[in-house]
Coordinates of C-alpha atoms in Angstrom, one line a residue:
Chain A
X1 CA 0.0 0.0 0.0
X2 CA 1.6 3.5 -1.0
X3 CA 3.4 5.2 1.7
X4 CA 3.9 1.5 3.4
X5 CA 7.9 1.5 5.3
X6 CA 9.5 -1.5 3.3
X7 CA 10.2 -3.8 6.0
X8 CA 14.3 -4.2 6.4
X9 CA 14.9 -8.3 6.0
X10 CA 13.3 -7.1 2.5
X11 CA 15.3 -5.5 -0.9
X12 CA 15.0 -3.3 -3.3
X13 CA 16.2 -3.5 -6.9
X14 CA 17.9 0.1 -8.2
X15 CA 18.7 0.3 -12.1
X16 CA 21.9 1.8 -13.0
X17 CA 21.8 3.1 -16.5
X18 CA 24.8 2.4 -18.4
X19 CA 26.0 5.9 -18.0
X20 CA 26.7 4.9 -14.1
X21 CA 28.0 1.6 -15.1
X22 CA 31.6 2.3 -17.1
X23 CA 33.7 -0.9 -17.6
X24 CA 30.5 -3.2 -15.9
X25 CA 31.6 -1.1 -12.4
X26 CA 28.4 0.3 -10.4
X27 CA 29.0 4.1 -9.6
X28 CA 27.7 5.9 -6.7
X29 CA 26.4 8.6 -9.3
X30 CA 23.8 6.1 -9.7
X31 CA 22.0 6.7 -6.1
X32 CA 22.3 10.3 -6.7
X33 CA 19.0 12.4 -7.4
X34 CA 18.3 14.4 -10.6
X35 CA 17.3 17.8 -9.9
X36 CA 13.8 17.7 -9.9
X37 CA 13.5 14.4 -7.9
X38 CA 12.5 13.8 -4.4
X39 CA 13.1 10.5 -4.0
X40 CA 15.3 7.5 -5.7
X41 CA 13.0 5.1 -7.6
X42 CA 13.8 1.6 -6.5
X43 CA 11.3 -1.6 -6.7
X44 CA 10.4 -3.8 -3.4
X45 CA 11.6 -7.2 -4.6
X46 CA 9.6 -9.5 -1.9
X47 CA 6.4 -7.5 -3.0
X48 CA 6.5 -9.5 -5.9
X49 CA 5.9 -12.5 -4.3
X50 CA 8.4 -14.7 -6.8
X51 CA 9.8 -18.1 -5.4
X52 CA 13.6 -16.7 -6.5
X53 CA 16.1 -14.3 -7.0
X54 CA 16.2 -15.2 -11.0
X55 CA 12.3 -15.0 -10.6
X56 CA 12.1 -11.6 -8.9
X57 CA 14.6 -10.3 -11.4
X58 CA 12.9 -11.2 -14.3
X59 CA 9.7 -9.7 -13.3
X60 CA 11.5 -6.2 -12.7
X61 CA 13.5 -6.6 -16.1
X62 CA 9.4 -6.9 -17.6
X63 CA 8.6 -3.8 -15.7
X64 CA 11.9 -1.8 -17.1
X65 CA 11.3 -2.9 -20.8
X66 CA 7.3 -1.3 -20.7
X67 CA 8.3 1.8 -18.6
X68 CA 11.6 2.6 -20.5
X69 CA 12.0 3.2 -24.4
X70 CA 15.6 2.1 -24.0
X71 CA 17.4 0.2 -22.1
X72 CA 21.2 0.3 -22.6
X73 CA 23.3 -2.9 -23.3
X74 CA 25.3 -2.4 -19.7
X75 CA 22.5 -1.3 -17.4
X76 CA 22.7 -2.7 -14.6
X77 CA 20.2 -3.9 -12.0
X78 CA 21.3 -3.3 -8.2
X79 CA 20.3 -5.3 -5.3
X80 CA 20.0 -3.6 -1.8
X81 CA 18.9 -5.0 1.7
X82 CA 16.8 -1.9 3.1
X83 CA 17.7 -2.8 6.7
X84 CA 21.8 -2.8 5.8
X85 CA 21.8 0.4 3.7
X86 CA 19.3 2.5 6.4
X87 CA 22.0 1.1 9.1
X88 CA 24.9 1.8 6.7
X89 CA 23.8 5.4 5.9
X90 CA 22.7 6.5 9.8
X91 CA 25.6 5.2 11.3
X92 CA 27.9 6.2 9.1
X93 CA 26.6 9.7 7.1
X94 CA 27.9 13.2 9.1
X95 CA 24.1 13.8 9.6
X96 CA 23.0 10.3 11.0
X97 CA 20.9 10.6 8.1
X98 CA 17.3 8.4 8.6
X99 CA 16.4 6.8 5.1
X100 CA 13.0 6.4 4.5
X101 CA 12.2 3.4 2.5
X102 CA 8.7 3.5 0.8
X103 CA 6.3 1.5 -1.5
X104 CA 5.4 4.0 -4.0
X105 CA 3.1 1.8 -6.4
X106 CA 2.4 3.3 -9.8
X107 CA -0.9 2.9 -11.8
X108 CA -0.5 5.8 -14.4
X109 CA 1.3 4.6 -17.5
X110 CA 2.9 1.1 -17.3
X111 CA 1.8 -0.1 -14.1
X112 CA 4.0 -0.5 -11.9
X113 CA 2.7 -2.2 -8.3
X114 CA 6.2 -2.6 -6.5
X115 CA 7.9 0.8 -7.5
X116 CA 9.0 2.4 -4.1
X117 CA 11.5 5.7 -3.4
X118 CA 14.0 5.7 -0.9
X119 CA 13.6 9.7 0.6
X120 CA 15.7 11.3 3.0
X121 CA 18.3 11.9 0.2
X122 CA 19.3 15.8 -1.5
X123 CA 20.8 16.7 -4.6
X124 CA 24.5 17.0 -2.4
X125 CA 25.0 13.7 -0.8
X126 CA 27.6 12.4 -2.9
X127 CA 29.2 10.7 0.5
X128 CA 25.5 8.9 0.9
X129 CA 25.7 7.7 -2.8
X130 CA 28.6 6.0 -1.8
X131 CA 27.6 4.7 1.5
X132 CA 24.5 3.2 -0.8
X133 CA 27.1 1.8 -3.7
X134 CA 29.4 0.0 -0.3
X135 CA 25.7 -2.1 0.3
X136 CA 24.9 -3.4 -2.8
X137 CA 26.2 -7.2 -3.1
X138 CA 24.0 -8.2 -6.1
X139 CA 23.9 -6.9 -9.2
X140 CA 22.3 -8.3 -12.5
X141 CA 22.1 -7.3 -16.4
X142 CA 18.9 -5.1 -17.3
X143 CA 18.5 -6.5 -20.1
X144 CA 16.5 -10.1 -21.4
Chain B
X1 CA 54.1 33.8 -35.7
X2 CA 57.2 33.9 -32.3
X3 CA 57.6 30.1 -30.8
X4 CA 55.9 29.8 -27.5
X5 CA 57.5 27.2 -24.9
X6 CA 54.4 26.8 -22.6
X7 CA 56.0 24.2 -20.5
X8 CA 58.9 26.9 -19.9
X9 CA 56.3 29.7 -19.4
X10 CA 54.5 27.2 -16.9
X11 CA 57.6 25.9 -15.1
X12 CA 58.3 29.8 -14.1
X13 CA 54.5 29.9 -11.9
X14 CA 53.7 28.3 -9.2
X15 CA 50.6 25.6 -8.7
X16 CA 48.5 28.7 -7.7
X17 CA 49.6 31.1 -10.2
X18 CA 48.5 28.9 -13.0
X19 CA 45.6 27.9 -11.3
X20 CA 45.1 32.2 -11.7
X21 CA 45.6 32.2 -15.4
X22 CA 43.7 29.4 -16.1
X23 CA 40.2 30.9 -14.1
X24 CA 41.2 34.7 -14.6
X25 CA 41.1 34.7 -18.7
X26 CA 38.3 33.2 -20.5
X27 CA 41.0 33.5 -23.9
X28 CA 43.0 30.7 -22.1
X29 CA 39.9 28.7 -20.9
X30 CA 38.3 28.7 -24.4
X31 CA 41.7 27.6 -25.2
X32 CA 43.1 26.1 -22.8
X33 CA 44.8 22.4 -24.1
X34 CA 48.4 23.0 -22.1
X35 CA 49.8 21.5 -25.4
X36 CA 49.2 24.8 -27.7
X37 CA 50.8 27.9 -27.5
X38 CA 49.8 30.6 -24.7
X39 CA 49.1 33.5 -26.5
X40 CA 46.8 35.7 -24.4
X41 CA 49.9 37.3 -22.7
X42 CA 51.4 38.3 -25.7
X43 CA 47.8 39.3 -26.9
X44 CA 47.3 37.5 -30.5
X45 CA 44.4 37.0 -31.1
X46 CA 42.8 33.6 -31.1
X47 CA 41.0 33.9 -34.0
X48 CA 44.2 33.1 -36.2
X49 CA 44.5 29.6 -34.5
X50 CA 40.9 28.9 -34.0
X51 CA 40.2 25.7 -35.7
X52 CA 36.2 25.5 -36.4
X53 CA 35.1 22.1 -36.6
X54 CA 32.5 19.4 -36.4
X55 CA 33.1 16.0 -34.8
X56 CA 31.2 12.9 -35.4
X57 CA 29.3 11.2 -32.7
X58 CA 30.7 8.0 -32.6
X59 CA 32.8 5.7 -30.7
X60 CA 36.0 7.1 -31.2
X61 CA 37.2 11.1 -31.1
X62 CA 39.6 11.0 -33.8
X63 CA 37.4 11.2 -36.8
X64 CA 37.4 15.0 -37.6
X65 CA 35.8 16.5 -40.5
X66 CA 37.6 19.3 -43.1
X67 CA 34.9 21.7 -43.0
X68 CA 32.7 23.4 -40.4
X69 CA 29.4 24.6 -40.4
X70 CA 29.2 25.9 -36.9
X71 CA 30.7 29.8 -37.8
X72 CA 29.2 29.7 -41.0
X73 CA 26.6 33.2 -41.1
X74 CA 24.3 30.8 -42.5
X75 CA 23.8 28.7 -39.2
X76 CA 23.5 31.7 -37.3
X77 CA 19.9 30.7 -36.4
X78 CA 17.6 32.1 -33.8
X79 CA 18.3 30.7 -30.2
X80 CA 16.0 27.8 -29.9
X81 CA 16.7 25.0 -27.2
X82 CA 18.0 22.5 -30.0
X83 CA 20.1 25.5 -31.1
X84 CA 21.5 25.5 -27.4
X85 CA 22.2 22.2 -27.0
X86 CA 23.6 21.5 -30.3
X87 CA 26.3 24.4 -28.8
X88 CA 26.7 22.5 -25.6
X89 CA 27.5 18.8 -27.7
X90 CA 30.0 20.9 -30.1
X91 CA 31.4 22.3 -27.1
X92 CA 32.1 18.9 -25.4
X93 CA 33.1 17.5 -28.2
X94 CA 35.3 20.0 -28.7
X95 CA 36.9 19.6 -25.0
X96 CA 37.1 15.5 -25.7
X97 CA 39.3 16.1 -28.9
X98 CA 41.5 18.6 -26.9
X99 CA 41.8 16.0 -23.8
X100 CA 42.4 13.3 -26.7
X101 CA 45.4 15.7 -27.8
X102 CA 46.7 17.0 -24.3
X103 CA 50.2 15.5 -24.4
X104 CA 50.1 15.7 -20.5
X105 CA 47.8 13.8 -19.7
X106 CA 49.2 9.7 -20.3
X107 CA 46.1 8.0 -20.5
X108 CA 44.9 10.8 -22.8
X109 CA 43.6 8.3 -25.2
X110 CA 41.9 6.1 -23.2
X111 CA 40.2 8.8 -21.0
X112 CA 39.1 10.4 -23.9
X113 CA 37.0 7.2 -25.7
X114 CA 35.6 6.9 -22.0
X115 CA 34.2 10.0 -22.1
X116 CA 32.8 9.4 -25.5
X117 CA 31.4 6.7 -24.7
X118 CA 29.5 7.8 -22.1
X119 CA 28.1 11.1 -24.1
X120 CA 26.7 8.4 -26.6
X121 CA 25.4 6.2 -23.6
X122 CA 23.8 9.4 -22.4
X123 CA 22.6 10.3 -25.4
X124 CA 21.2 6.7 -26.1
X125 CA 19.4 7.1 -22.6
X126 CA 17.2 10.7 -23.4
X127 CA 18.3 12.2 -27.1
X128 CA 17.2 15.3 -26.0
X129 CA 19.9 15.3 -23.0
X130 CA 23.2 17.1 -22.8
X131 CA 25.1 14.4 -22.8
X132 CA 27.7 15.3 -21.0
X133 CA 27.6 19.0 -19.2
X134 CA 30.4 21.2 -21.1
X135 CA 31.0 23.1 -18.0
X136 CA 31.6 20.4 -15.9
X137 CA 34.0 18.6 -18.2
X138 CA 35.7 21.9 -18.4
X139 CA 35.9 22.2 -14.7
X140 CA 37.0 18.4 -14.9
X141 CA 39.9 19.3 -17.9
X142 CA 41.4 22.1 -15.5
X143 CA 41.9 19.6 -12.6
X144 CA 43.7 17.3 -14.7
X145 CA 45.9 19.6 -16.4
X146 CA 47.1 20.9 -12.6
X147 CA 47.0 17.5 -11.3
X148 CA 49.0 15.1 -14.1
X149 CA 50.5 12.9 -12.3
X150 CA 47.1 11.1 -11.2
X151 CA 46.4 7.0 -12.3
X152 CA 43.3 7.5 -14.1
X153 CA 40.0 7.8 -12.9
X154 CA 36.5 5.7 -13.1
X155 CA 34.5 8.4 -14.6
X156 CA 30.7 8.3 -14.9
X157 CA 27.7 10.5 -15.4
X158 CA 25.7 12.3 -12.4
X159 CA 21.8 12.5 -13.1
X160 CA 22.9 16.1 -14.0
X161 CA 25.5 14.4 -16.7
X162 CA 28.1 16.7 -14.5
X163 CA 31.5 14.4 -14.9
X164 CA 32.0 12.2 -11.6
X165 CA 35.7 10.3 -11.0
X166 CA 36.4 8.2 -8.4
X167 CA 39.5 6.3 -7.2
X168 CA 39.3 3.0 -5.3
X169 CA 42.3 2.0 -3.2
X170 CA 42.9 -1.0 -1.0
X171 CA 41.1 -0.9 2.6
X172 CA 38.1 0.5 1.2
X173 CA 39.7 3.7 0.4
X174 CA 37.7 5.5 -1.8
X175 CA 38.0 9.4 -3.5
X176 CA 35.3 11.0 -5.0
X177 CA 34.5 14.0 -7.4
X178 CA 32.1 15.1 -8.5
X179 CA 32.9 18.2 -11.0
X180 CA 30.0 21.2 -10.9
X181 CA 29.5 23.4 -13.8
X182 CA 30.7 26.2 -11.8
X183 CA 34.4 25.5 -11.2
X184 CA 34.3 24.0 -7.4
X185 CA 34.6 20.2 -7.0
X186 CA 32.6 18.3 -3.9
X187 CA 34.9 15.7 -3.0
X188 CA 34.2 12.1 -1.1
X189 CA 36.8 10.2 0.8
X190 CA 36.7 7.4 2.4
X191 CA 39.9 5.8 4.3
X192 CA 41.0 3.1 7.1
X193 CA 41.3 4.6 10.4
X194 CA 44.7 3.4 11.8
X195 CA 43.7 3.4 15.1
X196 CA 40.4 2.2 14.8
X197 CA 40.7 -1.0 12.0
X198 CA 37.2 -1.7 12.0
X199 CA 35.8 1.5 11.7
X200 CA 36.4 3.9 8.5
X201 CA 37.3 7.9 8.3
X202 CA 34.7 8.9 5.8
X203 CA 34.8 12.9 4.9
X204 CA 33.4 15.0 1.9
X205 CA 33.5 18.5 1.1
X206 CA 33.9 21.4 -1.6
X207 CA 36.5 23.2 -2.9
X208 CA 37.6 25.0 -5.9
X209 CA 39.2 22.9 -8.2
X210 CA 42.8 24.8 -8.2
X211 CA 43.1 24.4 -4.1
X212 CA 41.1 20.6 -4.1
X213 CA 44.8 18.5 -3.9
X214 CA 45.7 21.0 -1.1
X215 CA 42.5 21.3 0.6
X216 CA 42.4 17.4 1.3
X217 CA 46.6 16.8 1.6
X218 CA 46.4 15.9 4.8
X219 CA 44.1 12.5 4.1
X220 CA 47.6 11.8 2.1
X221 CA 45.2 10.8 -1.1
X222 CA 47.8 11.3 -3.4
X223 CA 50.3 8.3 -1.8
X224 CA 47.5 6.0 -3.6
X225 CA 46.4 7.9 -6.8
X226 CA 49.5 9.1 -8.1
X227 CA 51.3 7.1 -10.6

């Protein structure tokens, strides 16, 4: 349900757009807002309700090909446990910054039922961005 | 047309001085590659060694067409946003070829189909983007004409296409920049604290890009980044 705290044994699933991927290496540019966003888009993974990790993927990679006109050959997916990376950042951040890690469904355009935001974040948290990249121990091509 | 030894001219200034000339005159910046003769103190003008020209997308820098059709009165069209941006890609494309050239930078070549390659993943992304902000990668070319003796960087793309290069040492040690359009750097570091092995000294900041190396010497960043 929108607005819902992801619970943190769960994960989310990031994509890194080829631009954040050089030589097949995640960047932290890639949990960095654009200017105009409030939040990061991520997708809750167990909200899919998949048996697998492969499954789970392969749902998301769906999603990505309707909501996306393009998806580059070295985008990347990244996994995330919500509980590590909310500990990761307030422990270590100067702030003790508090991520807030939300479902954020979306029904206009391609649907979209597990789309979530991680908030707390502003457009000059580079050291968060890499706090973020130091949890991410999955990653997975984009692309089919 | 008198021989210029920039080198020479260079070797006479210190760090900051040069860091002067290079944000003081907008000749030199528009300019700048360290490899060409300095002529705005000798006040030639530029327009004798401007070299208009057009490069093609693509994966590689060096193909270089004969003729422009930038300067040309013809193309002198009303500003319109694809007018703007078309500037903005020439202008990038224009600072690539010069990194590609810059005989002080070792891993010109390399760095230079990198950044390429990310303006056509960019563009591949949103063809209406910038592909790679030319201020940034200006801000980005200073730095590594006063810093040469740096092993090259991962670069990437912000969400703002500003340039961002990071370093990754052993221990977790990390160093991050990310270059703003507006000459100052913010700056990431992560490093072992010696006293503390399982906890980590993680700092960030912002500082112009001619005082950055000084501004974060005590973190001793360059024992691991240097070549």
């Amino acid at each position: 349900m929108k607005g819902d705290q992801i619970p943190d044994p769960d994960h989310i699933a990031r994509l890194c757009q080829p631009k954040h991927v050089p030589d097949g290496q995640i960047q932290a540019s890639a949990f960095m807002l654009k200017s105009d966003e409030e939040g990061l888009s991520v997708n809750w993974l167990e909200f899919l309700e998949c048996s697998s990790r492969d499954h789970e993927i392969a749902k998301i990679r769906n999603v990505y090909s309707l909501k996306f006109n393009r998806i580059g050959a070295r985008a990347t997916i990244a996994v995330i446990n919500v509980g590590e990376v909310r500990e990761r950042v307030l422990t270590e951040s100067e702030d003790r910054r508090n991520l807030e890690v939300l479902h954020d469904p979306k029904e206009d355009g391609p649907p979209d039922p597990s789309h979530s935001e991680i908030y707390n974040l502003t457009q000059d948290d580079e050291l968060i961005a890499e706090l973020i990249l130091e949890t991410v121990h999955e990653a997975y091509p984009a692309r089919h | 047309m008198p021989q210029i030894d920039l080198y020479k001219i260079f070797s006479e200034f210190d760090s900051g001085q040069i860091a002067s000339i290079i944000y003081g005159n907008q000749l030199i910046e528009d300019n700048f590659p360290i490899d060409d003769p300095y002529t705005g103190a000798w006040g030639i003008s530029t327009k004798t060694i401007s070299i208009p020209a057009c490069y093609r997308n693509t994966a590689f820098v060096n193909q270089e067409e004969e003729t422009s059709t930038t300067d040309l009165p013809e193309n002198q069209d009303p500003i319109t946003q694809t007018t703007l941006l078309k500037r903005e890609e020439d202008q990038v494309q224009e600072l690539i070829f010069r990194i590609k050239r810059s005989k002080s930078i070792c891993y010109r070549e390399g760095l230079a189909n990198r950044l390429l390659s990310l303006f056509n993943d960019a563009k591949e992304e949103d063809p209406d983007c910038l592909g790679i902000a030319a201020k940034s990668l200006r801000n980005f070319n200073n730095f590594l004409h006063l810093n040469t003796n740096l092993k090259c960087p991962t670069i990437s793309l912000t969400p703002d296409y500003n340039i961002y290069a990071s370093w990754k040492g052993e221990q977790g040690r990390v160093f991050s920049l990310h270059f703003l359009p507006n000459e100052d750097v913010r700056f990431v570091i992560f490093k072992p604290n010696d006293r503390h092995p399982e906890r980590k000294i993680r700092v960030s900041g912002i500082a112009t890009t001619d005082v950055l190396m000084e501004t974060v010497m005590s973190y001793r960043i360059e024992e691991w980044i240097s070549e």
